[in-house]
Short mmCIF file of C-alpha atoms in Angstrom, two decimals:
data_model
loop_
_atom_site.label_atom_id
_atom_site.label_comp_id
_atom_site.label_asym_id
_atom_site.label_seq_id
_atom_site.Cartn_x
_atom_site.Cartn_y
_atom_site.Cartn_z
CA UNK A 228 -0.07 -0.15 -0.19
CA UNK A 229 1.47 3.32 -0.89
CA UNK A 230 2.14 5.81 2.04
CA UNK A 231 3.16 9.31 1.46
CA UNK A 232 5.32 10.86 4.34
CA UNK A 233 5.40 14.08 2.81
CA UNK A 234 2.99 16.69 2.33
CA UNK A 235 -0.09 16.35 -0.05
CA UNK A 236 1.56 18.80 -2.13
CA UNK A 237 4.36 17.09 -2.78
CA UNK A 238 2.17 13.80 -3.31
CA UNK A 239 0.35 15.70 -5.71
CA UNK A 240 3.28 16.57 -7.90
CA UNK A 241 4.65 13.03 -7.67
CA UNK A 242 1.22 11.92 -9.18
CA UNK A 243 1.50 14.04 -12.19
CA UNK A 244 5.00 13.16 -12.42
CA UNK A 245 3.71 9.75 -12.60
CA UNK A 246 1.20 10.34 -15.19
CA UNK A 247 3.77 11.93 -17.49
CA UNK A 248 6.57 9.30 -17.18
CA UNK A 249 7.59 6.65 -19.35
CA UNK A 250 9.36 3.60 -18.73
CA UNK A 251 12.48 4.03 -17.04
CA UNK A 252 15.46 1.71 -15.33
CA UNK A 253 15.46 1.05 -11.63
CA UNK A 254 18.28 2.38 -9.63
CA UNK A 255 20.57 0.08 -8.30
CA UNK A 256 19.77 1.22 -4.58
CA UNK A 257 18.78 -1.46 -2.76
CA UNK A 258 17.93 -1.88 1.42
CA UNK A 259 20.36 -2.48 3.90
CA UNK A 260 19.92 -5.09 6.51
CA UNK A 261 22.55 -6.54 8.37
CA UNK A 262 24.18 -9.24 6.56
CA UNK A 263 22.13 -8.73 2.99
CA UNK A 264 24.43 -9.56 -0.15
CA UNK A 265 23.31 -7.33 -2.70
CA UNK A 266 22.84 -8.67 -6.06
CA UNK A 267 22.45 -6.44 -9.26
CA UNK A 268 21.15 -9.50 -11.67
CA UNK A 269 17.60 -10.34 -10.82
CA UNK A 270 16.76 -14.11 -10.76
CA UNK A 271 13.19 -13.56 -12.09
CA UNK A 272 12.03 -13.56 -15.38
CA UNK A 273 8.97 -11.09 -16.76
CA UNK A 274 6.51 -10.70 -19.21
CA UNK A 275 3.78 -8.23 -19.95
CA UNK A 276 0.13 -9.45 -19.32
CA UNK A 277 -1.18 -6.01 -21.40
CA UNK A 278 -4.10 -3.94 -20.33
CA UNK A 279 -4.24 -0.37 -19.06
CA UNK A 280 -5.11 -0.42 -15.32
CA UNK A 281 -5.22 2.18 -12.94
CA UNK A 282 -2.86 2.13 -10.15
CA UNK A 283 -3.63 -0.65 -7.53
CA UNK A 284 -2.77 -3.65 -5.58
CA UNK A 285 -3.77 -6.43 -7.63
CA UNK A 286 -5.30 -9.08 -5.69
CA UNK A 287 -3.78 -12.85 -6.18
CA UNK A 288 -4.49 -16.40 -5.47
CA UNK A 289 -1.68 -18.72 -6.06
CA UNK A 290 -2.38 -22.55 -5.51
CA UNK A 291 -0.91 -25.88 -6.70
CA UNK A 292 0.19 -24.28 -10.01
CA UNK A 293 -2.70 -22.00 -10.50
CA UNK A 294 -2.72 -18.15 -10.53
CA UNK A 295 -5.68 -15.97 -10.25
CA UNK A 296 -5.28 -12.25 -10.09
CA UNK A 297 -8.28 -9.86 -9.78
CA UNK A 298 -7.94 -6.47 -10.47
CA UNK A 299 -10.46 -3.13 -11.37
CA UNK A 300 -10.37 -1.52 -14.83
CA UNK A 301 -10.96 2.14 -15.92
CA UNK A 302 -14.30 1.23 -16.94
CA UNK A 303 -14.92 0.09 -12.88
CA UNK A 304 -15.52 -3.56 -13.93
CA UNK A 305 -13.67 -5.84 -11.96
CA UNK A 306 -11.44 -8.32 -14.04
CA UNK A 307 -9.88 -11.97 -13.64
CA UNK A 308 -6.67 -13.05 -15.42
CA UNK A 309 -6.20 -16.72 -14.81
CA UNK A 310 -3.55 -19.34 -15.56
CA UNK A 311 -3.48 -22.82 -14.96
CA UNK A 312 -0.32 -24.96 -15.23
CA UNK A 313 1.44 -24.93 -18.45
CA UNK A 314 -1.09 -22.68 -19.88
CA UNK A 315 -1.33 -18.91 -20.96
CA UNK A 316 -3.01 -16.27 -18.98
CA UNK A 317 -6.51 -15.75 -20.07
CA UNK A 318 -8.50 -12.63 -19.13
CA UNK A 319 -12.35 -11.99 -18.39
CA UNK A 320 -14.83 -9.63 -17.28
CA UNK A 321 -16.90 -10.06 -13.73
CA UNK A 322 -18.39 -6.98 -14.43
CA UNK A 323 -19.62 -4.93 -11.53
CA UNK A 324 -19.14 -1.21 -10.76
CA UNK A 325 -16.23 -0.35 -8.36
CA UNK A 326 -14.36 2.99 -8.21
CA UNK A 327 -10.43 3.01 -9.36
CA UNK A 328 -9.93 3.70 -5.50
CA UNK A 329 -12.04 0.43 -4.23
CA UNK A 330 -9.58 -2.19 -2.82
CA UNK A 331 -9.96 -5.73 -3.87
CA UNK A 332 -8.94 -8.65 -1.80
CA UNK A 333 -9.27 -12.59 -3.12
CA UNK A 334 -8.43 -15.90 -1.01
CA UNK A 335 -8.88 -19.64 -1.59
CA UNK A 336 -9.56 -22.17 1.28
CA UNK A 337 -8.97 -25.33 -1.15
CA UNK A 338 -8.29 -26.38 -4.83
CA UNK A 339 -11.32 -24.74 -6.78
CA UNK A 340 -12.41 -22.25 -4.22
CA UNK A 341 -12.08 -18.73 -4.90
CA UNK A 342 -13.72 -15.85 -3.05
CA UNK A 343 -13.31 -12.18 -4.13
CA UNK A 344 -14.44 -9.05 -2.39
CA UNK A 345 -14.62 -5.57 -3.06
CA UNK A 346 -16.58 -2.47 -2.03
CA UNK A 347 -18.58 -0.96 -5.07
CA UNK A 348 -19.74 2.15 -5.99
CA UNK A 349 -23.14 1.40 -4.07
CA UNK A 350 -20.88 1.20 -1.01
CA UNK A 351 -21.94 -2.08 -0.27
CA UNK A 352 -19.29 -4.94 -0.04
CA UNK A 353 -19.65 -7.50 -2.95
CA UNK A 354 -18.81 -10.87 -3.00
CA UNK A 355 -17.54 -13.01 -5.95
CA UNK A 356 -17.14 -16.76 -5.70
CA UNK A 357 -16.60 -19.99 -7.63
CA UNK A 358 -16.44 -23.58 -6.48
CA UNK A 359 -14.41 -26.55 -7.91
CA UNK A 360 -15.59 -27.52 -11.54
CA UNK A 361 -17.76 -24.24 -11.80
CA UNK A 362 -16.82 -22.15 -15.31
CA UNK A 363 -18.30 -19.01 -13.98
CA UNK A 364 -18.33 -16.79 -10.80
CA UNK A 365 -21.62 -16.22 -8.81
CA UNK A 366 -22.29 -12.91 -7.16
CA UNK A 367 -23.86 -11.64 -4.15
CA UNK A 368 -24.05 -8.10 -1.99
CA UNK A 369 -23.37 -8.45 1.53
CA UNK A 370 -25.05 -6.92 4.32
CA UNK A 371 -23.81 -4.10 6.24
CA UNK A 372 -22.20 -0.78 5.74
CA UNK A 373 -22.33 1.47 3.88
CA UNK A 374 -18.88 1.34 3.53
CA UNK A 375 -16.45 3.69 1.82
CA UNK A 376 -15.45 3.05 -1.61
CA UNK A 377 -11.89 3.69 -0.36
CA UNK A 378 -12.21 1.31 2.95
CA UNK A 379 -9.42 -1.35 3.18
CA UNK A 380 -10.80 -5.01 2.56
CA UNK A 381 -8.76 -8.09 3.69
CA UNK A 382 -9.94 -11.77 3.29
CA UNK A 383 -8.49 -15.09 4.21
CA UNK A 384 -9.72 -18.53 4.34
CA UNK A 385 -8.48 -21.46 6.18
CA UNK A 386 -10.85 -24.18 4.33
CA UNK A 387 -13.21 -25.04 1.84
CA UNK A 388 -16.18 -22.96 1.96
CA UNK A 389 -14.85 -20.96 4.84
CA UNK A 390 -13.86 -17.16 4.58
CA UNK A 391 -13.05 -14.46 6.77
CA UNK A 392 -13.21 -10.58 5.62
CA UNK A 393 -11.82 -7.83 7.65
CA UNK A 394 -13.30 -4.47 6.61
CA UNK A 395 -12.54 -0.76 7.69
CA UNK A 396 -15.04 2.19 8.05
CA UNK A 397 -13.66 5.11 7.59
CA UNK A 398 -16.28 7.75 6.75
CA UNK A 399 -16.79 8.62 10.42
CA UNK A 400 -13.36 7.89 12.40
CA UNK A 401 -11.91 4.40 11.56
CA UNK A 402 -14.03 1.33 12.65
CA UNK A 403 -12.75 -2.44 12.13
CA UNK A 404 -15.71 -5.12 10.94
CA UNK A 405 -15.41 -8.91 10.81
CA UNK A 406 -17.56 -10.72 8.36
CA UNK A 407 -17.52 -14.64 8.49
CA UNK A 408 -18.98 -17.46 6.74
CA UNK A 409 -20.55 -19.90 7.73
CA UNK A 410 -22.45 -18.30 10.66
CA UNK A 411 -24.94 -20.97 11.43
CA UNK A 412 -28.71 -19.59 11.93
CA UNK A 413 -31.88 -21.68 12.21
CA UNK A 414 -32.78 -21.14 8.59
CA UNK A 415 -29.34 -22.24 7.38
CA UNK A 416 -25.58 -20.80 7.16
CA UNK A 417 -25.53 -16.96 6.40
CA UNK A 418 -22.81 -14.58 6.57
CA UNK A 419 -22.22 -13.04 10.16
CA UNK A 420 -20.78 -9.40 10.83
CA UNK A 421 -19.24 -8.09 13.89
CA UNK A 422 -17.96 -4.95 15.23
CA UNK A 423 -13.97 -5.13 16.35
CA UNK A 424 -13.81 -1.69 17.41
CA UNK A 425 -12.52 1.92 17.21
CA UNK A 426 -8.98 2.27 15.37
CA UNK A 427 -8.41 5.95 15.57
CA UNK A 428 -9.30 9.44 13.65
CA UNK A 429 -7.69 8.24 10.28
CA UNK A 430 -7.65 5.24 7.94
CA UNK A 431 -5.38 2.28 8.56
CA UNK A 432 -4.11 -0.56 6.58
CA UNK A 433 -5.10 -4.15 7.24
CA UNK A 434 -3.05 -7.46 6.68
CA UNK A 435 -4.31 -11.08 7.89
CA UNK A 436 -3.39 -14.62 8.04
CA UNK A 437 -5.04 -17.74 9.07
CA UNK A 438 -4.63 -21.50 9.59
CA UNK A 439 -7.33 -24.02 10.39
CA UNK A 440 -9.44 -22.49 13.59
CA UNK A 441 -7.06 -19.50 14.01
CA UNK A 442 -7.15 -15.85 12.79
CA UNK A 443 -4.69 -13.32 13.02
CA UNK A 444 -5.17 -9.63 11.70
CA UNK A 445 -2.65 -6.74 12.28
CA UNK A 446 -3.79 -3.14 11.65
CA UNK A 447 -1.05 -0.64 11.15
CA UNK A 448 -2.16 2.68 13.05
CA UNK A 449 -0.56 6.43 12.60
CA UNK A 450 -0.32 6.34 16.29
CA UNK A 451 2.73 3.98 16.20
CA UNK A 452 0.92 0.99 16.88
CA UNK A 453 0.49 -2.27 15.01
CA UNK A 454 -2.68 -3.58 16.49
CA UNK A 455 -2.72 -7.41 16.29
CA UNK A 456 -6.30 -9.18 16.81
CA UNK A 457 -6.30 -12.81 17.06
CA UNK A 458 -8.93 -15.75 17.70
CA UNK A 459 -9.02 -19.22 18.35
CA UNK A 460 -11.92 -21.46 17.39
CA UNK A 461 -14.93 -20.76 19.98
CA UNK A 462 -13.01 -17.84 21.62
CA UNK A 463 -13.49 -13.73 21.12
CA UNK A 464 -10.84 -11.79 19.71
CA UNK A 465 -7.84 -10.82 21.65
CA UNK A 466 -6.15 -7.92 21.17
CA UNK A 467 -2.34 -6.56 21.76
CA UNK A 468 0.13 -3.57 20.55
CA UNK A 469 3.17 -4.21 18.80
CA UNK A 470 5.86 -1.82 18.45
CA UNK A 471 4.18 0.65 21.34
CA UNK A 472 6.24 3.71 22.50
CA UNK A 473 8.81 3.94 19.54
CA UNK A 474 8.00 7.49 18.54
CA UNK A 475 6.99 6.40 14.83
CA UNK A 476 3.96 6.17 13.00
CA UNK A 477 2.90 2.87 10.97
CA UNK A 478 2.43 3.34 7.21
CA UNK A 479 1.24 -0.32 6.30
CA UNK A 480 1.38 -3.67 7.44
CA UNK A 481 1.66 -7.09 5.69
CA UNK A 482 1.64 -10.71 7.33
CA UNK A 483 2.27 -13.96 6.63
CA UNK A 484 2.20 -17.45 7.98
CA UNK A 485 4.44 -20.20 6.79
CA UNK A 486 3.04 -22.88 9.11
CA UNK A 487 0.94 -23.01 12.06
CA UNK A 488 2.04 -21.05 14.59
CA UNK A 489 4.73 -18.77 12.88
CA UNK A 490 3.80 -15.22 12.08
CA UNK A 491 6.02 -12.72 10.28
CA UNK A 492 4.92 -9.23 9.97
CA UNK A 493 6.07 -6.47 8.44
CA UNK A 494 5.87 -2.84 9.07
CA UNK A 495 7.11 0.23 7.56
CA UNK A 496 7.20 2.95 10.06
CA UNK A 497 8.02 6.71 9.96
CA UNK A 498 10.06 8.35 12.42
CA UNK A 499 9.23 12.00 12.67
CA UNK A 500 12.20 12.79 14.79
CA UNK A 501 14.87 11.23 12.53
CA UNK A 502 12.72 12.15 9.26
CA UNK A 503 13.20 8.67 8.03
CA UNK A 504 11.13 5.52 7.35
CA UNK A 505 12.28 2.23 9.05
CA UNK A 506 11.12 -1.22 7.92
CA UNK A 507 10.44 -3.34 11.23
CA UNK A 508 10.08 -7.17 11.07
CA UNK A 509 7.98 -8.56 13.49
CA UNK A 510 8.07 -12.68 14.09
CA UNK A 511 6.63 -15.36 16.44
CA UNK A 512 7.57 -18.86 16.89
CA UNK A 513 4.51 -21.83 17.77
CA UNK A 514 4.02 -21.67 21.43
CA UNK A 515 6.41 -18.71 22.00
CA UNK A 516 3.76 -15.72 22.95
CA UNK A 517 6.29 -13.50 22.42
CA UNK A 518 7.62 -11.56 19.44
CA UNK A 519 11.06 -11.20 18.29
CA UNK A 520 12.03 -7.70 16.28
CA UNK A 521 14.56 -6.59 13.59
CA UNK A 522 14.61 -3.47 11.90
CA UNK A 523 16.25 -1.35 8.99
CA UNK A 524 16.31 2.28 8.09
CA UNK A 525 16.00 3.26 4.53
CA UNK A 526 17.79 6.05 2.87
CA UNK A 527 16.96 9.55 3.95
CA UNK A 528 15.66 10.82 0.31
CA UNK A 529 13.05 7.65 0.31
CA UNK A 530 9.78 9.11 0.05
CA UNK A 531 7.34 6.27 0.09
CA UNK A 532 7.05 2.44 0.30
CA UNK A 533 4.76 -0.39 -0.45
CA UNK A 534 5.46 -3.81 0.85
CA UNK A 535 4.33 -7.26 0.13
CA UNK A 536 5.72 -10.84 1.31
CA UNK A 537 5.07 -14.45 0.64
CA UNK A 538 6.39 -17.69 2.45
CA UNK A 539 6.67 -21.35 1.02
CA UNK A 540 7.96 -23.30 3.69
CA UNK A 541 9.22 -23.49 7.67
CA UNK A 542 12.62 -22.03 6.74
CA UNK A 543 11.76 -19.71 3.93
CA UNK A 544 10.49 -16.29 3.85
CA UNK A 545 10.41 -13.84 0.99
CA UNK A 546 9.26 -9.96 0.90
CA UNK A 547 9.28 -7.51 -2.08
CA UNK A 548 9.57 -3.26 -1.71
CA UNK A 549 8.85 -0.90 -4.17
CA UNK A 550 9.94 2.50 -2.71
CA UNK A 551 10.40 5.92 -4.32
CA UNK A 552 13.74 7.25 -4.01
CA UNK A 553 12.89 10.56 -4.18
CA UNK A 554 9.49 12.71 -3.51
CA UNK A 555 10.69 14.98 -6.60
CA UNK A 556 10.16 12.19 -8.78
CA UNK A 557 12.50 9.18 -8.48
CA UNK A 558 11.92 5.58 -9.88
CA UNK A 559 10.23 3.01 -7.84
CA UNK A 560 12.47 0.72 -7.30
CA UNK A 561 11.12 -2.95 -6.75
CA UNK A 562 13.74 -5.25 -4.21
CA UNK A 563 13.34 -8.87 -3.33
CA UNK A 564 14.64 -9.68 0.12
CA UNK A 565 15.02 -13.67 1.36
CA UNK A 566 15.83 -15.59 4.57
CA UNK A 567 16.53 -19.26 4.30
CA UNK A 568 18.49 -20.24 7.34
CA UNK A 569 20.53 -17.46 7.08
CA UNK A 570 20.18 -13.45 7.19
CA UNK A 571 17.94 -11.62 4.55
CA UNK A 572 19.68 -11.75 1.23
CA UNK A 573 18.58 -9.09 -1.28
CA UNK A 574 18.59 -8.47 -5.17
CA UNK A 575 17.00 -5.39 -7.42
CA UNK A 576 14.53 -6.27 -10.02
CA UNK A 577 14.84 -4.38 -13.01
CA UNK A 578 12.34 -1.42 -14.34
CA UNK A 579 10.37 1.02 -12.51
CA UNK A 580 6.95 -0.10 -11.21
CA UNK A 581 4.52 3.02 -10.06
CA UNK A 582 1.21 1.65 -10.01
CA UNK A 583 1.07 -1.15 -7.33
CA UNK A 584 2.23 -4.65 -7.00
CA UNK A 585 1.45 -8.17 -5.18
CA UNK A 586 3.38 -10.88 -4.45
CA UNK A 587 2.25 -14.78 -4.23
CA UNK A 588 3.67 -18.66 -4.10
CA UNK A 589 2.03 -21.81 -5.09
CA UNK A 590 4.87 -23.96 -4.10
CA UNK A 591 8.33 -24.27 -3.04
CA UNK A 592 10.84 -22.40 -5.10
CA UNK A 593 8.16 -20.69 -6.83
CA UNK A 594 7.46 -16.97 -6.47
CA UNK A 595 4.95 -14.85 -8.70
CA UNK A 596 4.87 -10.92 -8.38
CA UNK A 597 2.76 -8.61 -10.41
CA UNK A 598 3.27 -5.08 -11.07
CA UNK A 599 1.92 -2.27 -12.95
CA UNK A 600 4.40 -0.04 -15.01
CA UNK A 601 4.64 3.50 -16.21
CA UNK A 602 2.62 2.52 -19.29
CA UNK A 603 -0.05 1.21 -17.16
CA UNK A 604 0.28 -2.62 -18.23
CA UNK A 605 0.12 -5.54 -15.96
CA UNK A 606 3.72 -7.38 -15.52
CA UNK A 607 4.15 -10.80 -14.32
CA UNK A 608 7.45 -11.46 -12.81
CA UNK A 609 8.40 -15.47 -11.68
CA UNK A 610 10.91 -17.50 -10.33
CA UNK A 611 10.84 -21.07 -10.41
#
């Protein structure tokens, strides 16, 4: 999620430069975690998937060799790219009416199960779903709301037919809500909805992860806290704050889980006193109950940061950053960081990617990254 740390006038200038820019080479500048080994040669292949897309974070499902990507078009429709093992990408429209500012989130609890969520221009939460053997998506409008068209939406699933969606209401302060399915009623299963609490005066970022009978949700707050909600089956949500009293403001948050009990959380943080951005990494091991923490400070000229992460095993962790080298029009550098029984290593992926990105993994040694370039086309980077 893009996060500006300068004033709005500078952000407007950056937006204008974005529209006027042509595809430019990336800087070789990279993050500097202690122990990293920078590489200037990318190990990823890249291809264009075409299209003309608004800046956004693509919603990606990666499962057993299959990739599904969901994006909003300039015509406000929802679109679906998909690729099966050994196949080329295909593209279809799912219709609807969605603002270019609306977030889209997608999840899958088992092979053939695909659930997609986004807030429409009617300010209602829309749900598209596809089940094994079905050629088309079905659609419903969920109750609750009205939501803002810019409300963050985050969906996860820990099993076939189960989904959980977290939505932030930002029109009247910032409030967190939780949908889940199935919620059992005498008339049959339906979607449940509950209120999880007030988040503050301004909008936040949400990231969630799950394993069977467990939910973990992380919300970045501008007050300098990453709020962690967690729920075990049959229990209410518990709440704690990570990174208290460090004097920073959280810009975004990304959470992944490589196996039950393991949590990795990345939170770019703006420290006003130092006028700098740090990327904080928190982790928790099964049964520990406590959190480890490490971090690094980005170069002083960095203006904003976008992050995503993926994991495909117990000892492997990958995260990606796109940061703008300067608020006065620097390139949007894409970097890959990975850890496997060693300190984080780093490589720079070529190009400049201002339009949003997502990462995913469907199996060992496989990584997929989707970016939007200066020419507004969707690009697919892959390794493995």
